[in-house]
Structure formats: structure tokens, C-alpha cells
mmCIF file of C-alpha atoms (C1' of nucleotides) in Angstrom:
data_model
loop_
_atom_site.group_PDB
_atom_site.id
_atom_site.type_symbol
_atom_site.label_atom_id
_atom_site.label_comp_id
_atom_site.label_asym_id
_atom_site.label_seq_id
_atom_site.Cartn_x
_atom_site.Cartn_y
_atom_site.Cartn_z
ATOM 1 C CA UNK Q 98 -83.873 43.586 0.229
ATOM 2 C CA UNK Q 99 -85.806 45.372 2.205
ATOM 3 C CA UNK Q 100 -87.873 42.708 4.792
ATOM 4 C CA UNK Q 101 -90.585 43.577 6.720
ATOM 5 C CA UNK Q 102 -88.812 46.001 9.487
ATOM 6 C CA UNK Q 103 -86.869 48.037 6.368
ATOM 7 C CA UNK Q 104 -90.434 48.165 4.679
ATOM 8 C CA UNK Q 105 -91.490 49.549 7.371
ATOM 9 C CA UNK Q 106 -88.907 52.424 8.312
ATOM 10 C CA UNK Q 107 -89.477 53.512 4.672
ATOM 11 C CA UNK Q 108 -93.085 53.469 5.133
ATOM 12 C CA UNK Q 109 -92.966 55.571 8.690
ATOM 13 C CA UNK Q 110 -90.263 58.487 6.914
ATOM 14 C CA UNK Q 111 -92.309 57.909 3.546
ATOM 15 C CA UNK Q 112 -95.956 58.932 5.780
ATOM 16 C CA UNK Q 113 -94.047 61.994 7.345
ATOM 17 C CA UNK Q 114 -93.184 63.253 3.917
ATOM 18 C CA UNK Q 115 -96.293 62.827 1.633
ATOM 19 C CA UNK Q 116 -99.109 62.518 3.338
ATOM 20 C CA UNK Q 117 -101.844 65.315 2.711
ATOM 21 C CA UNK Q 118 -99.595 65.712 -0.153
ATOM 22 C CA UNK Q 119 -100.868 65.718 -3.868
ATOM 23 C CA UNK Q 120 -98.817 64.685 -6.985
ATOM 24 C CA UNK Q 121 -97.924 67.367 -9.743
ATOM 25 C CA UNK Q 122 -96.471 65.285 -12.120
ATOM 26 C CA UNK Q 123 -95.435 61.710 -12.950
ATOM 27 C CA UNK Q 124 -92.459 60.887 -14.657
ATOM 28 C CA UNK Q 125 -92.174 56.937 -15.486
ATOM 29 C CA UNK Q 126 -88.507 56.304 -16.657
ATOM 30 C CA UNK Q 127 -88.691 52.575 -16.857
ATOM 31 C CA UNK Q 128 -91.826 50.920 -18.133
ATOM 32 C CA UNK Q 129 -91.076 47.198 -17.403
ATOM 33 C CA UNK Q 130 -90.846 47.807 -13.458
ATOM 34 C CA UNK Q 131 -94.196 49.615 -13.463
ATOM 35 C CA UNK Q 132 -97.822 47.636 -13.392
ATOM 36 C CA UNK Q 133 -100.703 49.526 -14.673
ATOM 37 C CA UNK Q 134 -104.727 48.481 -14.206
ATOM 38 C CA UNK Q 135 -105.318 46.382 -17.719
ATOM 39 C CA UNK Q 136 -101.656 45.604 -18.152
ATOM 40 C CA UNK Q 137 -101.438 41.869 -18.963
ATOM 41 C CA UNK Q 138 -101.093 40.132 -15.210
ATOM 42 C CA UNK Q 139 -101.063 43.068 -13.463
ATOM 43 C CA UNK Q 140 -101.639 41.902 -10.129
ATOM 44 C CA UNK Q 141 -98.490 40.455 -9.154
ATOM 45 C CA UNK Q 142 -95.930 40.566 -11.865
ATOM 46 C CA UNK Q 143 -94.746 43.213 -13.175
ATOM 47 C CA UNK Q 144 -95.354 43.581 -17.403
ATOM 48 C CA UNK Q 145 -92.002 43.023 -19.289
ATOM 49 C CA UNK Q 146 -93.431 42.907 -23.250
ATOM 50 C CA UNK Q 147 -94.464 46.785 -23.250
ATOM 51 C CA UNK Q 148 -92.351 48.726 -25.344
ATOM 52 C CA UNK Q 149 -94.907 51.676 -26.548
ATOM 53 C CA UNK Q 150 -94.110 55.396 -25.567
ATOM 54 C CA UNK Q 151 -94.761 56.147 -21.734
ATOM 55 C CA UNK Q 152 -98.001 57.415 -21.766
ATOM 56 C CA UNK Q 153 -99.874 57.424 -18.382
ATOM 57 C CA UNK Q 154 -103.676 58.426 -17.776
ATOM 58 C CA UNK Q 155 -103.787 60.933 -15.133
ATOM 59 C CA UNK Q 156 -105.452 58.666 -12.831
ATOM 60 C CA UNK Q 157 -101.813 56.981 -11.828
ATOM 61 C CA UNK Q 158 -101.185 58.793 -9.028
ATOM 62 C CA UNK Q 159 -101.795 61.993 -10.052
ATOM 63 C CA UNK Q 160 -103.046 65.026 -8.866
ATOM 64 C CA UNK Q 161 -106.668 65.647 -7.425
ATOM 65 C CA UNK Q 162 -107.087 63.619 -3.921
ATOM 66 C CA UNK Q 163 -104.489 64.279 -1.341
ATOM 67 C CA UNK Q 164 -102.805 61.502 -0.081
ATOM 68 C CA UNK Q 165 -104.225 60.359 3.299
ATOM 69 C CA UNK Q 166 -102.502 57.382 4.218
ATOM 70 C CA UNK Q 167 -99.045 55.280 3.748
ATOM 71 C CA UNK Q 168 -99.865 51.672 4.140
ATOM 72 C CA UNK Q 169 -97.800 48.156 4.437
ATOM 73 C CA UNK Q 170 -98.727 44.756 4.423
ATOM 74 C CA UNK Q 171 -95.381 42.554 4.522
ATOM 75 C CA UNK Q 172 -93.086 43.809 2.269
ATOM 76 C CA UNK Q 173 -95.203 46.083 0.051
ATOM 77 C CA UNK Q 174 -96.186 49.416 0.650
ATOM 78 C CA UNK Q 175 -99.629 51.282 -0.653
ATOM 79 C CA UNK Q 176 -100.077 54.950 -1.221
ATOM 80 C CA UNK Q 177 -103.687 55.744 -0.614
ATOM 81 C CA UNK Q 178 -105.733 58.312 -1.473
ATOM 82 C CA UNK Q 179 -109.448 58.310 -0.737
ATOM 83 C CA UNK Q 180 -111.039 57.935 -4.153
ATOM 84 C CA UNK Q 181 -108.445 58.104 -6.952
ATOM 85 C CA UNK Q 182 -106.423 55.062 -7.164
ATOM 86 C CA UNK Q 183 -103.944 53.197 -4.787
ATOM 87 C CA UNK Q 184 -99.934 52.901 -5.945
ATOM 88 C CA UNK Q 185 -98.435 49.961 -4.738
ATOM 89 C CA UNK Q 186 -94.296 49.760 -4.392
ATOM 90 C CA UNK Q 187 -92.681 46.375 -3.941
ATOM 91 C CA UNK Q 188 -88.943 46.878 -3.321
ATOM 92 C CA UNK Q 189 -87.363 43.683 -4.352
ATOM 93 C CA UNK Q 190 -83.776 43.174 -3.656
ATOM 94 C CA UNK Q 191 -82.434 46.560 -3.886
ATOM 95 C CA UNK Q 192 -85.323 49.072 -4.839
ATOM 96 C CA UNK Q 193 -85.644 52.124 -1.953
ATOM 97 C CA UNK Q 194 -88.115 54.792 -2.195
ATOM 98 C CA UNK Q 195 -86.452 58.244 -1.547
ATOM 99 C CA UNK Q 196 -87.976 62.148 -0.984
ATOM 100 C CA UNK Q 197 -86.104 64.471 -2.190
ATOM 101 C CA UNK Q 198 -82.359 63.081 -3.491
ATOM 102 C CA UNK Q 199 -80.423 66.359 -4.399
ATOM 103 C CA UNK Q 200 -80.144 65.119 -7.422
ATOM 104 C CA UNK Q 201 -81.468 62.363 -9.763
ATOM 105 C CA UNK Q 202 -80.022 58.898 -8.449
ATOM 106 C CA UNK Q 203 -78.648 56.598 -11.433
ATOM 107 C CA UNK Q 204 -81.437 53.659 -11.483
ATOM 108 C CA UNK Q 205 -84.700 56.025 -11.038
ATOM 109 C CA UNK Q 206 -87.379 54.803 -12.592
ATOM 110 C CA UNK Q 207 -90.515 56.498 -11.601
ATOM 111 C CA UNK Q 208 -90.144 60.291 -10.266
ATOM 112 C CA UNK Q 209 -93.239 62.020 -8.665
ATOM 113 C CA UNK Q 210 -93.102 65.860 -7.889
ATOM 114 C CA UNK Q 211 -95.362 66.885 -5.179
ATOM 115 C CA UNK Q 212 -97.493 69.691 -4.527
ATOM 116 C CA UNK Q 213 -95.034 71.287 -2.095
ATOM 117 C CA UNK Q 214 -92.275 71.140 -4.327
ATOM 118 C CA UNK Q 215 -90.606 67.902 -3.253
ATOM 119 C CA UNK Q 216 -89.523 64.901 -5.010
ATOM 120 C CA UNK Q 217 -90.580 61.230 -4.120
ATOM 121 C CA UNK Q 218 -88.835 58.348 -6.395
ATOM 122 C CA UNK Q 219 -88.623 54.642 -6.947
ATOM 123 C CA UNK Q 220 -84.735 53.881 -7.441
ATOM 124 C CA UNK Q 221 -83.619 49.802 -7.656
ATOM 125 C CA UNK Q 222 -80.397 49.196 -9.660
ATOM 126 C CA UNK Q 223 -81.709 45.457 -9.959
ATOM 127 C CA UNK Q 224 -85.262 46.709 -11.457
ATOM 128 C CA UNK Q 225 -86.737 43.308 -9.242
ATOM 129 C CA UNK Q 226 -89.012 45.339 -7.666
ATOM 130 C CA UNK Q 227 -92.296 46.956 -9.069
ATOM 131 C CA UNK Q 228 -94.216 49.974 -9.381
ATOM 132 C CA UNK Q 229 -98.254 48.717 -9.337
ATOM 133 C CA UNK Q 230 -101.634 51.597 -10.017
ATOM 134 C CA UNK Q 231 -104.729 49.917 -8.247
ATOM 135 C CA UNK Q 232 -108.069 51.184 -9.090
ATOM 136 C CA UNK Q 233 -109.104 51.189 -5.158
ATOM 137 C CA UNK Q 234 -107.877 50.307 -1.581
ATOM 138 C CA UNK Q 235 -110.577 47.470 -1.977
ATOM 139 C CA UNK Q 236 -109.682 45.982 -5.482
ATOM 140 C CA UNK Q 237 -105.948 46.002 -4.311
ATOM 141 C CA UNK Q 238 -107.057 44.247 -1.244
ATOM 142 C CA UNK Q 239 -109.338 41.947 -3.402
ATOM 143 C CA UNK Q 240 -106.645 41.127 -5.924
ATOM 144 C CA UNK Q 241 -103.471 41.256 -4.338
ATOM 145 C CA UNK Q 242 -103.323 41.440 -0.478
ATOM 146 C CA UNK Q 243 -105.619 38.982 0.163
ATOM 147 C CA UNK Q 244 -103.163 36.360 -1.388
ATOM 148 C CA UNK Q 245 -100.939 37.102 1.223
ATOM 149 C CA UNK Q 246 -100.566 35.707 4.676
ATOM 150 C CA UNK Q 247 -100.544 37.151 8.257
ATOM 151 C CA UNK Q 248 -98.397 40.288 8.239
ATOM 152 C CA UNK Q 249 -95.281 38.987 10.924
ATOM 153 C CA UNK Q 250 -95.372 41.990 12.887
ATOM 154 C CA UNK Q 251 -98.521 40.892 14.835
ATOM 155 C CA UNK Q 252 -98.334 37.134 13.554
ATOM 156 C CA UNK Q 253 -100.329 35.261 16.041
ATOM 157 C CA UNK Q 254 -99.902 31.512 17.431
ATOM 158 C CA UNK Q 255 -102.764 30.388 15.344
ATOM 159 C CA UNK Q 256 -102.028 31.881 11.870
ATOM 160 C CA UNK Q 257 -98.358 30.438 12.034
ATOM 161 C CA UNK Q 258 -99.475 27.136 13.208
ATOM 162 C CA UNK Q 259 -101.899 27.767 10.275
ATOM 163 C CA UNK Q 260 -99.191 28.065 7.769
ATOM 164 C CA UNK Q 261 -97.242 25.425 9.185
ATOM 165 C CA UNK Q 262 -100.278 22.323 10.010
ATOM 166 C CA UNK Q 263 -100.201 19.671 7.385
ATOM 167 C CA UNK Q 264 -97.574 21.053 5.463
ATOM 168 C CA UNK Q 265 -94.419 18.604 3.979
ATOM 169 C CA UNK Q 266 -91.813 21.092 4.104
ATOM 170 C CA UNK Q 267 -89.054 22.548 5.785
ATOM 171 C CA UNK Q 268 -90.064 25.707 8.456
ATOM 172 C CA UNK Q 269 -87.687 28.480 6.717
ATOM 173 C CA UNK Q 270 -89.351 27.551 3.557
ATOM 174 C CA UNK Q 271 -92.687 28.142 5.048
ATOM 175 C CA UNK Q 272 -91.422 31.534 6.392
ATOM 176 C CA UNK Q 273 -90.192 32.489 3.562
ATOM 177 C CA UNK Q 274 -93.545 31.907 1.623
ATOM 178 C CA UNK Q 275 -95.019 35.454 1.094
ATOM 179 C CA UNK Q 276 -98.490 33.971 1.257
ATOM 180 C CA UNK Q 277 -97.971 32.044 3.872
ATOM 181 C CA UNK Q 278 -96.810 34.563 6.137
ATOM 182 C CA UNK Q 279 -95.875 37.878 5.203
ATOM 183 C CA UNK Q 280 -92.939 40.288 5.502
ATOM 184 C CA UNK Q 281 -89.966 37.383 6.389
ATOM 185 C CA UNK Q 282 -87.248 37.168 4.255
ATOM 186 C CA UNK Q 283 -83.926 35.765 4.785
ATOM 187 C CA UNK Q 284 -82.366 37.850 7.112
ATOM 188 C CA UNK Q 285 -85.310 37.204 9.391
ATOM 189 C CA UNK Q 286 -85.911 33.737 8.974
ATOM 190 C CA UNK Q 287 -82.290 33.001 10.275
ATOM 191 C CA UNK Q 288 -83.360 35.274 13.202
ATOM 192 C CA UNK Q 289 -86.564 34.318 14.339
ATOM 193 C CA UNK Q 290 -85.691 30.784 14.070
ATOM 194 C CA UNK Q 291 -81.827 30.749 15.816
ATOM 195 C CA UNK Q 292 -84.589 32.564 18.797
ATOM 196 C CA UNK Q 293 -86.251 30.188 18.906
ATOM 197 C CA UNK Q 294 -83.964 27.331 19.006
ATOM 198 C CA UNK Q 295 -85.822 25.772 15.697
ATOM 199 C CA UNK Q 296 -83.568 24.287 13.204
ATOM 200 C CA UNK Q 297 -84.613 25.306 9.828
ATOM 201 C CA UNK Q 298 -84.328 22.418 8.141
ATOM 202 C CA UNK Q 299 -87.527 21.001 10.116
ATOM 203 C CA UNK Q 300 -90.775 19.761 9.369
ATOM 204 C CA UNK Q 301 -93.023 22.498 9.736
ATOM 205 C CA UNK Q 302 -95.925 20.064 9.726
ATOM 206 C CA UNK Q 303 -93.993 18.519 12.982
ATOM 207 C CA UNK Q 304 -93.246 21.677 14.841
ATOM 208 C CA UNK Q 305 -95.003 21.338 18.438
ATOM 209 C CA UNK Q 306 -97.126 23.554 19.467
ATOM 210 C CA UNK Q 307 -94.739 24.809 22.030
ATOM 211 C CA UNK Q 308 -92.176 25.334 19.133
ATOM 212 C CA UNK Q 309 -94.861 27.340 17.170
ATOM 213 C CA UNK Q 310 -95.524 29.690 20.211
ATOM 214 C CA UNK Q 311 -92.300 30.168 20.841
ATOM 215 C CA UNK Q 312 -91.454 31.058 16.984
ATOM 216 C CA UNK Q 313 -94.391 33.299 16.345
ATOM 217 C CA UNK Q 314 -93.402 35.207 19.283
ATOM 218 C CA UNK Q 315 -89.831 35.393 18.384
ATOM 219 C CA UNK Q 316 -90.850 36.589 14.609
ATOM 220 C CA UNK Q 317 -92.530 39.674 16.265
ATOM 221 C CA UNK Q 318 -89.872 40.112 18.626
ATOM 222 C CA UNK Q 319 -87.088 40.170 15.644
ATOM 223 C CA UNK Q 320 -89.423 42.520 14.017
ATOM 224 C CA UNK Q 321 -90.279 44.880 16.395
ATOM 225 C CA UNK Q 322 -86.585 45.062 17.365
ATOM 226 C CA UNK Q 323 -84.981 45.454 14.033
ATOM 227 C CA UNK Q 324 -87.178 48.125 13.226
ATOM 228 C CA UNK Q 325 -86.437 49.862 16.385
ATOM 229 C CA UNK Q 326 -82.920 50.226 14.607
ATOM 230 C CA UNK Q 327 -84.094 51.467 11.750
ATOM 231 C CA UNK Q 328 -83.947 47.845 9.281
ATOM 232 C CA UNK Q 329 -81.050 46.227 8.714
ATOM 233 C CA UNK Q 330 -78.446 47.718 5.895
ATOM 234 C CA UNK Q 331 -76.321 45.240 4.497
ATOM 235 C CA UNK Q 332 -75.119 46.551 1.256
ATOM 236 C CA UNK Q 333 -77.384 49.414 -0.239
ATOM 237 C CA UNK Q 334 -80.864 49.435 1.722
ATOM 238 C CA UNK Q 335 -81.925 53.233 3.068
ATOM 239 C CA UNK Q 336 -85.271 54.203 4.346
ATOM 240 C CA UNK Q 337 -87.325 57.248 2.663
ATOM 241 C CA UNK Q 338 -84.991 59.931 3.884
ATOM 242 C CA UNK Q 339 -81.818 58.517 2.844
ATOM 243 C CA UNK Q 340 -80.517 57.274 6.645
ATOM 244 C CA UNK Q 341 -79.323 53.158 7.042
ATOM 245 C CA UNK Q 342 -80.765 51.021 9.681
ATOM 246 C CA UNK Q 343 -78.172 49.158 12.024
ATOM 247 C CA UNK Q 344 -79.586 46.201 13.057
ATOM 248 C CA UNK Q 345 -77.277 44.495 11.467
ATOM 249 C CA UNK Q 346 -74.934 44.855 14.183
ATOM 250 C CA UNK Q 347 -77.317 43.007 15.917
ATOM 251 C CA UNK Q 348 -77.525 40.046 13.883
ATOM 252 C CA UNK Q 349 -76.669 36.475 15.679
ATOM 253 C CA UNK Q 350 -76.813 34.420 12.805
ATOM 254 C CA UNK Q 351 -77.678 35.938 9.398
ATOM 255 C CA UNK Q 352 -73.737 36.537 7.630
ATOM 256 C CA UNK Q 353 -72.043 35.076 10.786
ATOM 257 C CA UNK Q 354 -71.687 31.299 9.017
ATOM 258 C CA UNK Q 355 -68.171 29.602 10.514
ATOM 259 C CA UNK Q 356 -68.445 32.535 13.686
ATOM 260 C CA UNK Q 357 -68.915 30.782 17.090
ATOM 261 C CA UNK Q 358 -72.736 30.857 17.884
ATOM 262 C CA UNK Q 359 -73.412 33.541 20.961
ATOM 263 C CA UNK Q 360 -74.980 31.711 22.946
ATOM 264 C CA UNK Q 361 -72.896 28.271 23.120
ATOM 265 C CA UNK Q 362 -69.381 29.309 21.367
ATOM 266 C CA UNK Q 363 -70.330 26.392 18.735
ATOM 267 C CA UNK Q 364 -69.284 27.435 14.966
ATOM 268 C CA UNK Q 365 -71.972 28.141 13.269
ATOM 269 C CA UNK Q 366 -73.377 26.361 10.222
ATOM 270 C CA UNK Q 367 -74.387 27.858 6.653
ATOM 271 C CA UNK Q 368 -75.763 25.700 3.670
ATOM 272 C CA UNK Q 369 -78.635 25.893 1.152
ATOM 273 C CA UNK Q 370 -82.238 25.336 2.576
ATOM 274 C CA UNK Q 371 -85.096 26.313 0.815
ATOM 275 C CA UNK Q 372 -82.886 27.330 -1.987
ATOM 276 C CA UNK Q 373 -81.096 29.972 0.304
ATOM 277 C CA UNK Q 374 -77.820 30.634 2.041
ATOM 278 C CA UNK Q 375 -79.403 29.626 5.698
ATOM 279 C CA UNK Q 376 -77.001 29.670 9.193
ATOM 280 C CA UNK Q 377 -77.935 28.345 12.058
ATOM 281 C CA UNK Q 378 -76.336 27.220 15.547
ATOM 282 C CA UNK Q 379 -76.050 22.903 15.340
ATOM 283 C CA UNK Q 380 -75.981 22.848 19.223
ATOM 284 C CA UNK Q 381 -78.575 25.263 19.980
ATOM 285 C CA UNK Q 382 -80.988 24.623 16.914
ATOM 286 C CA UNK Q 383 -81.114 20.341 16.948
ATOM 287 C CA UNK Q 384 -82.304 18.992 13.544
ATOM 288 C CA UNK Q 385 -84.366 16.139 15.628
ATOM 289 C "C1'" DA C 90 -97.897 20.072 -2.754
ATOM 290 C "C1'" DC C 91 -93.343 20.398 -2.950
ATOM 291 C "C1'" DG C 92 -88.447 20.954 -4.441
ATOM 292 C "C1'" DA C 93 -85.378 22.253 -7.967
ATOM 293 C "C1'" DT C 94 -84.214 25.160 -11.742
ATOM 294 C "C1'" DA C 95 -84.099 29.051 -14.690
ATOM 295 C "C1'" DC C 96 -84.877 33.730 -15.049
ATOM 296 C "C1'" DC C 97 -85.480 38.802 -14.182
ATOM 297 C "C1'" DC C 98 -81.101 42.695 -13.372
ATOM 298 C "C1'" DT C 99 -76.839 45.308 -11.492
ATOM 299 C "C1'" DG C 100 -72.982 45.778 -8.542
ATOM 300 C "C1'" DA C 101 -69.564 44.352 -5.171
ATOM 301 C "C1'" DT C 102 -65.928 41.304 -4.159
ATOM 302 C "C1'" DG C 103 -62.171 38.143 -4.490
ATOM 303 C "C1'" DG C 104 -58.953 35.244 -7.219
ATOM 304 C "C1'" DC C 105 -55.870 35.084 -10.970
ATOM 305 C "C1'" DT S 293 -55.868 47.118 -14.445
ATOM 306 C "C1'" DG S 294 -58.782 43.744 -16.389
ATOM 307 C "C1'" DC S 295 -61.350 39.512 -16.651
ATOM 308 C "C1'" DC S 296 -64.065 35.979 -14.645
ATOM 309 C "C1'" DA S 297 -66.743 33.579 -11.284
ATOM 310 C "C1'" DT S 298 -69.595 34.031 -7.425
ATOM 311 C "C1'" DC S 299 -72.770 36.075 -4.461
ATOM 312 C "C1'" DA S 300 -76.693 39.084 -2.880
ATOM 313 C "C1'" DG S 301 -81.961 41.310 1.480
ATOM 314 C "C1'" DG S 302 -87.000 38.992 -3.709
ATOM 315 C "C1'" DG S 303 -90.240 36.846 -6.521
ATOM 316 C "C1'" DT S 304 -92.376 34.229 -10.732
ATOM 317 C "C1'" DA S 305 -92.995 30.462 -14.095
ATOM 318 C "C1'" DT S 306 -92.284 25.825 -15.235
ATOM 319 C "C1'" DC S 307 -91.291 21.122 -14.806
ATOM 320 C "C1'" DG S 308 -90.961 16.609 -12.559
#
DNA sequence: ACGATACCCTGATGGC
DNA sequence: TGCCATCAGGGTATCG
């Protein structure tokens, strides 16, 4: 998936294209990956039991207000529009939001057709991402952003020694925890802590503070960077216009487990942390 | 509070 | 060519 800095790069072509835009028509061709206001648990998860015709009010993101503003907080993106309700997209592992595919991509599952004759879609082959209708900006806020943490693009020394203070668990855990800090995912995590010179098997509760300066500024760094390039594309991601990002060239430790380390020509380690494939540099990153 | 596990899906890849 | 196992950028629920 899509992390933070390919969230992003969709979100900047996605604002170019549909803003001051207004939707047509909605076509919804896969109900479980779409969340509607009074669907059971619609906040988070997406609603897997519904099996009733597609049916949609005409308050889902359709027609009346112009779109005025593409939002992102970590790795989900809002639609706005000023009073009729808020879409939110979460892109899971392999979802991509695209304008105007010549034709239908295999794996669409929500279609919108805009007021100027383009064509914006959700498309994920692994259907783990989600298609969410919010009443408001504010009750999306209320319900669902406020759960998570600190978006890592501006991450500040505080809020990541925050997330880490107190806590019994390894850092790349902690960074990976969506509502502890927001927008990191595995690529990134590697990243910002191979930076850093943090092993991520640590105790986040034992980080120094020096450690957690030097890591907050190294997730923003990472992030800034990678979406200079446009996100990384490993296998499938694209942004809204259908280009790749190549960060990946870029990488110095995510997919480089048994390659010598760049900085001190030691092989690099991979093994499970946090339940993910994690590498990291055993000279340069010392478990302590 | 935390780790581990199972699960949600499809597709690419490598071994046989 | 086919079959099978394994792996993947994410996230939730559940159990110990």
C-alpha cells in the first residue's frame, strides 16, 4: 500500500482533477468495500453482511455542492464539500484512486462521473481498502480522525515521544500503530528508523530523548522526500493520474534484506517484528 | 497493554 | 503448462 507520501501524491493529482467539480452520478460496483452513515460499524470497518440491491441516497457524494477541498490525514483521504457529506477513501494494500482510465479497470468498485465529463474511481484488486459517506467534515473528524495520531508529515518531538512514553513495546510497532502516529507503514518504518540509527526491535518506552528527536525528524524527512518522488511503487501503486512514484530507488533498507547496508557495507538483516518483514543494518542500528 | 493469530482478498513469483 | 506454497505497501477482531 499506499503510506503516507503515496496518499499524498494521489491526494495532490486527485485536488487538481475534482475540485470545484460536482458528481453526476454514482455507480457502486462492490457493496462490501463501501461504508455508508447507519451501516452497522461504519466508522472504521468496512460492512461485509450487506447483500441487498445497491441502492444509494443521493446524499453519497452526489451532485449539488461542488467539491472544495481534497483532504488527508495519514493514509486516508476526504473529499469535502461544504455542506453535503464528506467521502472518505482508505486505500489498503493495493486500492488507487484514478481520473479518467480509458477504460473501466478490472477491480472497480465505485465509479463517479463528474460534471465535466470525467471519470474518478476506486480500483483495489485486494478489496482491503474502503469506500466511507460521512455526514460532515466535523462528524468524520468526531468519529474517525480523532482516533488517529499525529499525521508523520509534521510529527513533532513531543507527539512521538507521546506515542512512545510508558509504552512496553517495540518502536516499529509503535510506528506502525495508525493511532499512534499516522501515515507510517512498513516501507517507512524501515526508513525512518535505519535514519535514525534506531533498531526496531527497541523499547519505545526506553528510546532517549535524543533518539526520539532524531526519529521524529527523520520520519518527516523520509516523508517529505519520498513524496518529492512521487511515493514509492513497488508492485501496483499509481497516484490519481495513473504515473508511479520512484522512491523506491531510493530505498536503503526496505526489500534490500542480505544487501550490504550503505552506510557500513554490513549485510543487512530481515526478520519478523511487529508481525512484519522488518530490515535493518546490525552495525549501524545496535539492539542495546 | 501487548503480542500472536486468524481473517479479509487477489496476484505475482518461484520451485517442482 | 500447471499446481502449490509463499509473499505482499493495511487493518480489524479475538484470545491469552
Amino acid at each position: 500500500m499506499p503510506e503516507l507520501p503515496e496518499v499524498e501524491s494521489v491526494r495532490r493529482t486527485l485536488e487538481n482533477r475534482v475540485v470545484g467539480r460536482s458528481v453526476v452520478r454514482v455507480r457502486v460496483l462492490t457493496r462490501p468495500v463501501v461504508s455508508l452513515p447507519g451501516d452497522p460499524a461504519s466508522g472504521f470497518t468496512r460492512t461485509r453482511t450487506q447483500s441487498e440491491p445497491v441502492r444509494l441516497r443521493s446524499s453519497f457524494l452526489l451532485a449539488r455542492d461542488h467539491i472544495t477541498t481534497v483532504e488527508r490525514l495519514g493514509k486516508q483521504i476526504a473529499i469535502v464539500r461544504s455542506r453535503a457529506p464528506v467521502v472518505r477513501i482508505q486505500l489498503g494494500m493495493t486500492g488507487s484512486v484514478r481520473v479518467d482510465d480509458a477504460q473501466r479497470p478490472k477491480h472497480t468498485h465505485v465509479e463517479w462521473e463528474l460534471d465535466d465529463g470525467a471519470c474518478m474511481r476506486f480500483v483495489d484488486p485486494r478489496r482491503f481498502g474502503l469506500v466511507a459517506s460521512h455526514p460532515s467534515r466535523e462528524l468524520l473528524q468526531q468519529h474517525v480522525w480523532s482516533m488517529l495520531g499525529p499525521d508523520a508529515l509534521t510529527i513533532r518531538h513531543a507527539e512521538l515521544k507521546r506515542a512512545c512514553v510508558g509504552r512496553k513495546r517495540s518502536i516499529k510497532s509503535v510506528l506502525l500503530d495508525q493511532t499512534l502516529v499516522a501515515g507510517v507503514g512498513n516501507i517507512y518504518a524501515d526508513e525512518a528508523l535505519f535514519a535514525s540509527k534506531i533498531n526496531p526491535t527497541r523499547d519505545a518506552g526506553l528510546l532517549t530523548d535524543l533518539e526520539v528527536r532524531a526519529l521524529a525528524r527523520e520520519i518527516r524527512s523520509v516523508m517529505r522526500t519520498a513524496i518529492k518522488s512521487g511515493g514509492s511503487t513497488i508492485r501496483d501503486y499509481r497516484n490519481a493520474d495513473g504515473n508511479a512514484g520512484f522512491f523506491q530507488q531510493k530505498h536503503k533498507v526496505y526489500g534490500r534484506g542480505g544487501d550490504l547496508c550503505t552506510r557500513c557495507q554490513t549485510t543487512l538483516q530481515s526478520s519478523q517484528v511487529a508481525q512484519r518483514t522488518t530490515v535493518w543494518c546490525p552495525r549501524c542500528q545496535m539492539s542495546r
